[in-house]
Amino acid sequence: EDQVTQSPEALRLQEGESSSLNCSYTVSGLRGLFWYRQDPGKGPEFLFTLYSAGEEKEKERLKATLTKKESFLHITAPKPEDSATYLCAVQARRGNNRLAFGKGNQVVVIP
Amino acid sequence: NAGVMQNPRHLVRRRGQEARLRCSPMKGHSHVYWYRQLPEEGLKFMVYLQKENIIDESGMPKERFSAEFPKEGPSILRIQQVVRGDSAAYFCASSPQVDHTDTQYFGPGTRLTVL
């Protein structure tokens, strides 16, 4: 069974204080690893897809990286509007496209 | 281009009633997925459908739950005889086609409360 573990569960940052979120995964043949952002009361909003170890993607203050066992979401100089829960999910090659999610990293950025 | 639409956004049912949740995928998307998010839990896969076909229902409870995606109209997730444990947020996602770029885009969810 595919498993995703995210750490830390919760993180409080001062505005401008860079940090990283971890997503460790176990999957039988990775097809893709996905990062989403979820605000309270809303649906997950797509951020990145990573397909192979060594791949990196960036969007504004966010950068996602991937190894064979884990992914990191780096937040550089965060702003209060970066406060959200960040969700990591994996998709297996033989899984009928379903996503297996972690419980999320809840990030609060304090002005 | 409208995103994934779900309705209702909030639904309150009493124990034993039926709940019907609707999902309209993004324009051009023919694959629909349903996920459930329980309090303090991560999103859990329930079912994957294409038009008029259930592809994978391995995450769906065997009893009381059913899903369809008819040729015309939205996808429906139906929960019969609801119980308090069914209270959760139900999210629908859609994707355009099955290939290495098949990102799933999520709707805003339906929050079901069972009294």
Tab-separated table of C-alpha atoms in Angstrom:
chain	number	residue	atom	x	y	z
A	1	GLU	CA	0.000	0.000	0.000
A	2	ASP	CA	1.257	3.453	-0.913
A	3	GLN	CA	2.195	5.556	2.112
A	4	VAL	CA	2.958	9.250	2.513
A	5	THR	CA	4.239	10.865	5.706
A	6	GLN	CA	4.602	14.599	6.024
A	7	SER	CA	6.608	16.471	8.638
A	8	PRO	CA	6.398	18.653	10.547
A	9	GLU	CA	2.624	18.479	11.076
A	10	ALA	CA	2.529	22.156	11.994
A	11	LEU	CA	4.998	24.984	11.544
A	12	ARG	CA	4.969	28.614	12.643
A	13	LEU	CA	7.310	30.947	10.795
A	14	GLN	CA	8.147	34.592	11.082
A	15	GLU	CA	7.667	36.505	7.866
A	16	GLY	CA	10.891	36.146	5.878
A	17	GLU	CA	12.054	33.056	7.777
A	18	SER	CA	12.764	30.379	5.153
A	19	SER	CA	12.026	26.721	5.908
A	20	SER	CA	11.403	23.320	4.327
A	21	LEU	CA	8.568	20.813	4.494
A	22	ASN	CA	9.255	17.100	4.161
A	23	CYS	CA	7.243	14.420	2.393
A	24	SER	CA	8.489	10.835	2.763
A	25	TYR	CA	6.848	8.241	0.577
A	26	THR	CA	6.649	4.531	-0.130
A	27	VAL	CA	5.148	3.567	-3.444
A	28	SER	CA	5.388	0.639	-5.812
A	29	GLY	CA	6.703	2.410	-8.902
A	30	LEU	CA	6.297	6.184	-8.715
A	31	ARG	CA	4.378	7.754	-11.556
A	32	GLY	CA	4.290	11.234	-10.061
A	33	LEU	CA	4.501	13.179	-6.808
A	34	PHE	CA	2.137	16.098	-6.370
A	35	TRP	CA	2.092	19.128	-4.092
A	36	TYR	CA	-1.123	20.966	-3.376
A	37	ARG	CA	-2.006	23.923	-1.202
A	38	GLN	CA	-5.245	23.905	0.793
A	39	ASP	CA	-6.764	26.913	2.515
A	40	PRO	CA	-9.382	26.444	5.263
A	41	GLY	CA	-12.780	25.548	3.856
A	42	LYS	CA	-11.484	25.191	0.299
A	43	GLY	CA	-10.367	22.466	-2.061
A	44	PRO	CA	-6.731	21.595	-2.757
A	45	GLU	CA	-5.042	23.907	-5.252
A	46	PHE	CA	-2.439	22.322	-7.525
A	47	LEU	CA	1.146	23.533	-7.156
A	48	PHE	CA	3.643	21.075	-8.679
A	49	THR	CA	4.132	17.642	-10.177
A	50	LEU	CA	7.506	15.896	-9.977
A	51	TYR	CA	8.202	12.714	-11.945
A	52	SER	CA	11.780	11.616	-11.335
A	53	ALA	CA	14.527	11.872	-8.736
A	54	GLY	CA	16.576	15.016	-9.135
A	55	GLU	CA	13.742	17.025	-10.612
A	56	GLU	CA	13.053	20.507	-9.224
A	57	LYS	CA	10.256	22.990	-9.861
A	58	GLU	CA	9.738	26.551	-8.684
A	59	LYS	CA	6.848	28.941	-8.362
A	60	GLU	CA	7.317	32.305	-6.704
A	61	ARG	CA	8.613	31.593	-3.161
A	62	LEU	CA	8.089	27.820	-3.425
A	63	LYS	CA	10.519	25.233	-4.710
A	64	ALA	CA	9.843	21.493	-4.796
A	65	THR	CA	12.515	18.817	-5.065
A	66	LEU	CA	12.368	15.036	-5.349
A	67	THR	CA	14.583	12.106	-4.371
A	68	LYS	CA	13.835	8.384	-4.523
A	69	LYS	CA	12.394	8.415	-1.014
A	70	GLU	CA	11.221	11.932	-0.259
A	71	SER	CA	10.277	15.347	-1.521
A	72	PHE	CA	10.904	18.753	-0.015
A	73	LEU	CA	8.902	21.912	-0.406
A	74	HIS	CA	11.144	24.869	0.312
A	75	ILE	CA	9.506	28.151	1.242
A	76	THR	CA	11.840	31.095	0.750
A	77	ALA	CA	11.193	34.370	2.604
A	78	PRO	CA	7.549	33.464	3.288
A	79	LYS	CA	4.788	36.022	3.525
A	80	PRO	CA	1.559	35.785	5.576
A	81	GLU	CA	-0.347	34.841	2.407
A	82	ASP	CA	1.728	31.642	2.254
A	83	SER	CA	-0.124	30.427	5.358
A	84	ALA	CA	-1.954	27.244	4.358
A	85	THR	CA	-1.845	23.477	4.639
A	86	TYR	CA	0.476	21.939	2.068
A	87	LEU	CA	-0.491	18.473	0.875
A	88	CYS	CA	1.795	15.901	-0.693
A	89	ALA	CA	0.414	13.004	-2.745
A	90	VAL	CA	1.882	10.136	-4.759
A	91	GLN	CA	0.519	8.343	-7.769
A	92	ALA	CA	1.705	4.834	-8.564
A	93	ARG	CA	2.225	3.529	-12.077
A	94	ARG	CA	-0.170	0.689	-11.365
A	95	GLY	CA	-2.778	2.480	-9.289
A	96	ASN	CA	-5.522	3.547	-11.669
A	97	ASN	CA	-4.462	7.164	-11.203
A	98	ARG	CA	-5.594	7.417	-7.596
A	99	LEU	CA	-3.629	9.768	-5.361
A	100	ALA	CA	-2.425	8.731	-1.906
A	101	PHE	CA	-2.173	11.802	0.314
A	102	GLY	CA	-0.263	12.632	3.451
A	103	LYS	CA	-1.977	14.450	6.302
A	104	GLY	CA	-0.402	17.753	5.345
A	105	ASN	CA	1.958	20.384	6.711
A	106	GLN	CA	0.045	23.245	8.340
A	107	VAL	CA	2.069	26.426	7.911
A	108	VAL	CA	1.359	29.729	9.656
A	109	VAL	CA	3.443	32.759	8.707
A	110	ILE	CA	3.396	35.509	11.294
A	111	PRO	CA	3.851	39.119	10.136
B	1	ASN	CA	-12.694	28.486	-18.055
B	2	ALA	CA	-14.653	27.385	-15.008
B	3	GLY	CA	-12.963	25.013	-12.623
B	4	VAL	CA	-14.427	21.905	-11.051
B	5	MET	CA	-17.843	22.674	-9.622
B	6	GLN	CA	-19.465	20.920	-6.701
B	7	ASN	CA	-22.849	21.363	-5.136
B	8	PRO	CA	-24.154	21.748	-2.648
B	9	ARG	CA	-21.264	23.297	-0.747
B	10	HIS	CA	-22.837	22.385	2.571
B	11	LEU	CA	-25.337	19.610	3.233
B	12	VAL	CA	-27.029	18.671	6.495
B	13	ARG	CA	-28.798	15.350	6.832
B	14	ARG	CA	-30.337	13.413	9.683
B	15	ARG	CA	-29.309	9.846	10.352
B	16	GLY	CA	-31.004	7.487	7.914
B	17	GLN	CA	-31.540	10.050	5.152
B	18	GLU	CA	-29.876	10.036	1.753
B	19	ALA	CA	-27.165	12.439	0.622
B	20	ARG	CA	-26.498	13.271	-3.040
B	21	LEU	CA	-23.341	15.157	-3.929
B	22	ARG	CA	-22.805	16.522	-7.437
B	23	CYS	CA	-19.631	17.253	-9.354
B	24	SER	CA	-19.197	18.911	-12.754
B	25	PRO	CA	-15.654	18.424	-14.080
B	26	MET	CA	-13.612	21.098	-15.790
B	27	LYS	CA	-14.463	21.644	-19.433
B	28	GLY	CA	-12.736	19.045	-21.575
B	29	HIS	CA	-12.111	16.664	-18.664
B	30	SER	CA	-13.549	13.175	-18.899
B	31	HIS	CA	-12.065	11.617	-15.747
B	32	VAL	CA	-13.591	12.199	-12.312
B	33	TYR	CA	-12.302	11.179	-8.889
B	34	TRP	CA	-13.965	11.389	-5.481
B	35	TYR	CA	-12.020	11.784	-2.232
B	36	ARG	CA	-13.137	12.069	1.379
B	37	GLN	CA	-11.452	14.155	4.054
B	38	LEU	CA	-12.320	13.298	7.640
B	39	PRO	CA	-11.432	15.715	10.464
B	40	GLU	CA	-7.724	15.463	11.310
B	41	GLU	CA	-7.207	12.960	8.491
B	42	GLY	CA	-5.728	13.208	5.040
B	43	LEU	CA	-7.670	12.977	1.817
B	44	LYS	CA	-8.669	9.384	1.050
B	45	PHE	CA	-9.432	8.099	-2.436
B	46	MET	CA	-12.920	6.696	-2.918
B	47	VAL	CA	-13.704	6.130	-6.601
B	48	TYR	CA	-12.498	6.885	-10.130
B	49	LEU	CA	-14.962	7.213	-13.000
B	50	GLN	CA	-15.000	7.949	-16.688
B	51	LYS	CA	-18.167	8.673	-18.624
B	52	GLU	CA	-20.620	5.814	-17.935
B	53	ASN	CA	-17.873	3.651	-16.396
B	54	ILE	CA	-16.547	2.989	-12.918
B	55	ILE	CA	-12.818	2.376	-13.319
B	56	ASP	CA	-11.749	1.907	-9.695
B	57	GLU	CA	-14.006	1.836	-6.636
B	58	SER	CA	-11.499	0.221	-4.291
B	59	GLY	CA	-11.728	3.097	-1.794
B	60	MET	CA	-15.485	3.137	-1.547
B	61	PRO	CA	-17.281	1.488	1.387
B	62	LYS	CA	-19.068	-1.629	0.184
B	63	GLU	CA	-22.443	-0.638	1.561
B	64	ARG	CA	-24.549	2.522	1.278
B	65	PHE	CA	-22.155	4.347	-1.093
B	66	SER	CA	-22.477	4.514	-4.865
B	67	ALA	CA	-21.181	6.746	-7.641
B	68	GLU	CA	-22.033	7.399	-11.257
B	69	PHE	CA	-20.884	9.601	-14.105
B	70	PRO	CA	-23.590	9.521	-16.774
B	71	LYS	CA	-23.132	10.393	-20.424
B	72	GLU	CA	-24.905	13.683	-19.793
B	73	GLY	CA	-24.800	15.649	-16.581
B	74	PRO	CA	-22.639	15.742	-13.485
B	75	SER	CA	-21.072	12.925	-11.540
B	76	ILE	CA	-23.102	11.927	-8.491
B	77	LEU	CA	-21.858	10.461	-5.212
B	78	ARG	CA	-24.775	8.954	-3.338
B	79	ILE	CA	-24.790	7.956	0.309
B	80	GLN	CA	-27.820	6.064	1.508
B	81	GLN	CA	-28.950	5.852	5.147
B	82	VAL	CA	-26.282	8.246	6.360
B	83	VAL	CA	-24.666	7.776	9.768
B	84	ARG	CA	-22.724	10.254	11.906
B	85	GLY	CA	-19.442	8.759	10.748
B	86	ASP	CA	-20.199	9.918	7.200
B	87	SER	CA	-19.742	13.546	8.302
B	88	ALA	CA	-16.777	14.792	6.296
B	89	ALA	CA	-15.702	16.973	3.412
B	90	TYR	CA	-16.125	15.260	0.053
B	91	PHE	CA	-13.959	16.495	-2.789
B	92	CYS	CA	-14.243	15.831	-6.465
B	93	ALA	CA	-11.313	16.144	-8.855
B	94	SER	CA	-11.077	15.904	-12.620
B	95	SER	CA	-8.329	15.317	-15.161
B	96	PRO	CA	-8.252	15.582	-18.951
B	97	GLN	CA	-6.840	12.234	-19.942
B	98	VAL	CA	-4.706	9.412	-18.692
B	99	ASP	CA	-1.097	10.163	-19.447
B	100	HIS	CA	1.940	11.395	-17.613
B	101	THR	CA	0.514	14.917	-17.368
B	102	ASP	CA	-2.835	13.963	-15.858
B	103	THR	CA	-2.894	16.400	-12.994
B	104	GLN	CA	-6.063	16.201	-10.928
B	105	TYR	CA	-7.792	19.529	-10.286
B	106	PHE	CA	-10.034	19.730	-7.263
B	107	GLY	CA	-13.359	21.346	-6.617
B	108	PRO	CA	-14.274	23.328	-3.498
B	109	GLY	CA	-15.843	20.321	-1.787
B	110	THR	CA	-19.149	19.466	-0.175
B	111	ARG	CA	-19.210	19.498	3.603
B	112	LEU	CA	-21.649	16.893	4.849
B	113	THR	CA	-22.921	17.066	8.400
B	114	VAL	CA	-25.024	14.200	9.737
B	115	LEU	CA	-27.112	15.046	12.793
